[in-house]
Short mmCIF file of C-alpha atoms in Angstrom, two decimals:
data_model
loop_
_atom_site.label_atom_id
_atom_site.label_comp_id
_atom_site.label_asym_id
_atom_site.label_seq_id
_atom_site.Cartn_x
_atom_site.Cartn_y
_atom_site.Cartn_z
CA GLU A 1 0.04 -0.01 0.01
CA ALA A 2 2.76 2.46 0.84
CA LYS A 3 4.54 1.54 -2.44
CA LYS A 4 1.38 2.33 -4.33
CA ARG A 5 0.86 5.66 -2.68
CA LYS A 6 4.57 6.59 -3.46
CA LEU A 7 4.04 5.60 -7.05
CA GLU A 8 0.82 7.70 -7.34
CA LYS A 9 2.64 10.59 -5.81
CA GLU A 10 5.49 10.39 -8.30
CA ARG A 11 2.98 10.19 -11.16
CA HIS A 12 1.22 13.30 -9.91
CA GLN A 13 4.53 15.21 -9.60
CA ILE A 14 5.51 14.28 -13.14
CA LYS A 15 2.04 15.51 -14.37
CA LEU A 16 2.53 18.83 -12.57
CA ARG A 17 6.01 19.35 -13.98
CA GLY A 18 4.57 18.76 -17.39
CA GLU A 19 1.92 21.46 -16.70
CA ASP A 20 4.66 23.76 -15.44
CA GLU A 21 6.52 23.33 -18.72
CA ILE A 22 3.37 24.08 -20.79
CA MET A 23 2.78 27.30 -18.77
CA ARG A 24 6.44 28.25 -19.02
CA LYS A 25 6.28 28.12 -22.86
CA GLU A 26 2.96 29.89 -23.02
CA CYS A 27 4.37 32.73 -20.79
CA MET A 28 7.56 32.95 -22.86
CA LYS A 29 5.44 33.34 -26.13
CA ARG A 30 3.82 36.45 -24.49
CA ASN A 31 6.96 37.83 -22.91
CA ILE A 32 5.53 37.28 -19.40
CA LYS A 33 8.08 36.91 -16.70
CA VAL A 34 7.48 34.68 -13.67
CA GLY A 35 8.98 34.55 -10.14
CA PRO A 36 8.42 32.24 -7.24
CA LEU A 37 5.14 32.26 -5.21
CA ILE A 38 6.04 34.10 -1.98
CA MET A 39 2.63 34.47 -0.38
CA ASP A 40 0.11 32.10 1.08
CA ILE A 41 -2.73 32.11 -1.49
CA GLY A 42 -4.74 30.06 1.05
CA ASN A 43 -5.20 33.41 2.86
CA TYR A 44 -7.33 34.63 -0.05
CA THR A 45 -8.86 31.57 -1.57
CA GLN A 46 -9.53 27.90 -0.81
CA GLU A 47 -8.37 27.02 -4.32
CA THR A 48 -4.84 25.60 -4.95
CA ALA A 49 -3.33 25.78 -8.34
CA GLY A 50 -0.79 23.35 -9.94
CA THR A 51 2.20 22.75 -7.78
CA GLY A 52 1.43 25.77 -5.67
CA LYS A 53 4.69 27.35 -6.74
CA PHE A 54 4.05 28.65 -10.23
CA PRO A 55 1.18 30.23 -12.23
CA HIS A 56 -1.24 27.73 -13.70
CA PRO A 57 -3.85 29.65 -15.62
CA LYS A 58 -6.15 27.60 -17.79
CA ILE A 59 -6.03 27.78 -21.66
CA ALA A 60 -9.25 28.45 -23.57
CA SER A 61 -9.42 29.08 -27.28
CA GLY A 62 -5.79 29.95 -27.22
CA ALA A 63 -6.07 32.52 -24.37
CA LEU A 64 -4.68 32.24 -20.91
CA ILE A 65 -7.36 32.47 -18.21
CA TRP A 66 -5.77 33.71 -14.98
CA ASN A 67 -6.65 33.99 -11.28
CA VAL A 68 -5.73 37.44 -10.13
CA LEU A 69 -5.24 38.99 -6.62
CA LEU A 70 -6.58 42.61 -6.28
CA MET A 71 -5.32 44.41 -3.16
CA TYR A 72 -7.06 47.44 -1.64
CA PRO A 73 -4.32 48.89 0.62
CA GLU A 74 -6.55 51.62 2.03
CA HIS A 75 -8.89 49.07 3.49
CA SER A 76 -6.40 46.18 4.01
CA THR A 77 -8.61 43.84 2.11
CA SER A 78 -8.54 42.05 -1.36
CA ASP A 79 -10.50 40.26 -3.91
CA TYR A 80 -9.31 36.93 -5.58
CA VAL A 81 -10.64 37.16 -9.18
CA GLN A 82 -11.03 33.84 -10.84
CA GLN A 83 -11.11 33.23 -14.60
CA TRP A 84 -9.87 36.59 -15.93
CA ASN A 85 -9.18 36.15 -19.67
CA GLU A 86 -5.88 37.84 -20.67
CA HIS A 87 -7.63 39.85 -23.32
CA VAL A 88 -10.20 41.35 -21.02
CA THR A 89 -9.35 44.94 -19.97
CA PHE A 90 -9.18 46.11 -16.45
CA GLY A 91 -12.16 48.36 -17.08
CA GLU A 92 -14.19 45.42 -18.27
CA GLN A 93 -13.37 43.31 -15.28
CA LEU A 94 -13.81 46.04 -12.67
CA GLU A 95 -17.15 47.01 -14.15
CA LEU A 96 -18.44 43.66 -12.84
CA MET A 97 -17.35 44.56 -9.34
CA PHE A 98 -17.93 48.32 -8.81
CA PRO A 99 -20.59 50.87 -9.68
CA LYS A 100 -19.81 53.33 -12.40
CA THR A 101 -20.39 56.57 -10.39
CA LYS A 102 -21.24 57.72 -6.88
CA ASN A 103 -24.96 58.35 -7.96
CA ASP A 104 -25.05 54.67 -9.16
CA ALA A 105 -23.63 53.57 -5.87
CA LYS A 106 -26.37 55.46 -3.98
CA GLU A 107 -29.10 54.17 -6.22
CA SER A 108 -27.87 50.54 -6.13
CA PRO A 109 -26.08 49.99 -2.79
CA ASN A 110 -25.94 46.26 -3.46
CA LEU A 111 -23.26 47.02 -6.06
CA VAL A 112 -21.04 48.62 -3.43
CA PRO A 113 -18.39 46.55 -1.62
CA GLU A 114 -19.25 46.27 2.11
CA TRP A 115 -15.96 48.00 3.04
CA ASP A 116 -16.93 51.04 0.96
CA ARG A 117 -20.46 51.65 1.99
CA HIS A 118 -19.72 54.54 4.23
CA SER A 119 -17.67 56.69 1.78
CA LEU A 120 -18.68 55.40 -1.68
CA ASP A 121 -15.34 56.35 -2.97
CA TYR A 122 -14.59 53.20 -4.95
CA THR A 123 -16.53 53.73 -8.24
CA MET A 124 -15.37 53.16 -11.82
CA ASP A 125 -14.78 56.82 -12.49
CA ASN A 126 -12.34 57.05 -9.56
CA LEU A 127 -10.41 53.72 -9.62
CA ALA A 128 -6.63 53.70 -10.12
CA VAL A 129 -4.90 50.42 -10.80
CA PHE A 130 -1.18 49.86 -10.01
CA PHE A 131 1.38 47.06 -9.95
CA GLU A 132 4.81 47.02 -8.33
CA GLU A 133 7.82 46.58 -10.52
CA ARG A 134 9.78 43.36 -10.04
CA TYR A 135 7.50 42.21 -7.09
CA VAL A 136 9.80 39.30 -7.08
CA ARG A 137 13.00 38.39 -8.95
CA PRO A 138 12.17 36.70 -12.37
CA LEU A 139 13.11 33.09 -13.04
CA ASP A 140 15.22 32.21 -16.09
CA MET A 141 12.27 31.71 -18.51
CA SER A 142 14.47 29.57 -20.87
CA LYS A 143 14.82 26.89 -18.19
CA MET A 144 12.49 24.60 -16.28
CA TRP A 145 10.93 26.45 -13.34
CA GLU A 146 11.10 23.51 -10.88
CA LYS A 147 14.85 23.36 -11.00
CA GLN A 148 15.15 27.05 -10.01
CA TYR A 149 12.51 27.29 -7.39
CA GLU A 150 14.41 26.67 -4.11
CA LYS A 151 17.21 29.03 -5.15
CA ALA A 152 14.66 31.69 -6.18
CA ARG A 153 12.84 31.40 -2.77
CA ASP A 154 16.20 31.82 -0.96
CA LEU A 155 17.02 34.98 -3.01
CA GLU A 156 13.65 36.45 -1.95
CA ARG A 157 14.72 36.28 1.60
CA GLU A 158 17.52 38.69 1.03
CA LYS A 159 16.94 42.40 1.62
CA GLU A 160 16.22 44.46 -1.46
CA ASP A 161 16.07 48.23 -1.89
CA TYR A 162 12.31 48.76 -2.50
CA THR A 163 12.83 52.53 -2.90
CA LYS A 164 14.22 51.84 -6.42
CA LYS A 165 10.98 50.11 -7.50
CA HIS A 166 8.21 52.04 -9.20
CA ARG A 167 4.48 51.63 -8.76
CA VAL A 168 3.09 51.50 -12.34
CA ARG A 169 -0.41 52.81 -13.04
CA VAL A 170 -2.35 50.65 -15.49
CA LYS A 171 -4.95 52.49 -17.57
CA VAL A 172 -8.25 50.71 -17.28
CA ASP A 173 -8.43 50.31 -21.07
CA LYS A 174 -5.36 48.07 -20.89
CA SER A 175 -5.84 44.36 -21.04
CA LEU A 176 -4.52 42.04 -18.41
CA LEU A 177 -2.06 40.65 -20.97
CA GLU A 178 -0.63 44.17 -21.70
CA ALA A 179 0.12 44.61 -17.96
CA LEU A 180 1.55 41.15 -17.51
CA SER A 181 3.97 41.54 -20.50
CA ASP A 182 5.32 44.84 -19.25
CA PRO A 183 9.13 44.51 -19.14
CA GLU A 184 9.10 45.34 -15.45
CA TYR A 185 6.26 43.15 -14.36
CA VAL A 186 7.10 39.77 -12.75
CA VAL A 187 4.22 37.38 -11.84
CA PRO A 188 4.75 36.45 -8.18
CA GLY A 189 3.05 33.13 -8.58
CA VAL A 190 -0.28 34.74 -8.94
CA PRO A 191 -0.78 38.20 -10.71
CA VAL A 192 -1.14 41.03 -8.05
CA PHE A 193 -2.51 44.55 -8.60
CA TYR A 194 -3.39 47.36 -6.22
CA ILE A 195 -6.60 49.39 -6.41
CA VAL A 196 -6.90 52.89 -5.00
CA SER A 197 -9.65 55.50 -5.26
CA THR A 198 -8.59 59.05 -6.50
CA ALA A 199 -11.67 60.31 -4.61
CA SER A 200 -10.47 59.07 -1.27
CA PRO A 201 -8.28 61.05 1.16
CA TYR A 202 -5.96 58.06 1.03
CA TRP A 203 -5.04 58.92 -2.55
CA LYS A 204 -2.91 61.80 -1.40
CA ILE A 205 -1.19 59.45 1.15
CA TYR A 206 -0.60 56.82 -1.52
CA GLN A 207 0.99 59.28 -3.82
CA GLU A 208 3.25 60.68 -1.04
CA GLN A 209 4.27 57.16 -0.03
CA HIS A 210 5.43 56.53 -3.61
CA SER A 211 6.62 59.98 -4.48
CA GLY A 212 9.06 59.94 -7.47
CA ARG A 213 8.29 56.26 -7.98
CA LEU A 214 5.08 56.30 -10.01
CA ARG A 215 4.82 55.85 -13.71
CA ILE A 216 2.04 55.07 -16.20
CA LEU A 217 1.86 52.02 -18.39
#
């Protein structure tokens, strides 16, 4: 029985390594860079993906379908968005999650996230989307990911000068693929983006925190 379980585990690992290779090649075709997963995705979702180390988007009609983590730093909360087609823009995705204007929010409070019901600041006409440059160090995309993982995780434990990293604003008419293929974006296991409202007092704080380190994609 123990031998049988060991054999099944080995077969499963071989299958996962094969899936890693497929994703590595798909990312390479799109100029998407990938780094090791350094966060516990279980804090955001019950779903596990692949080996739990690398991105495992699904492929549908030739397009990659990603799971994406959206962070709201003002409110210390997040959304884990599943099945985001790489060709769908940020505007198209966020319209499914937020009211268009403050008037819409007042008329349809069910469209407002629970954490924004007091201020009604997070509406489509006020949302600013950002990512952090080189969130993690990229793996060598020409080599198998699995063989690089442990070393990559060890490197992430070393101190890095975050003052040299920019926060990049992504216009909402940009597709997910356009953001992921930016030369300075590295997928940290799961794509991560930050959402801030320009109507909130926090917007000024956010700009000050990243003064001199903001650019637009």
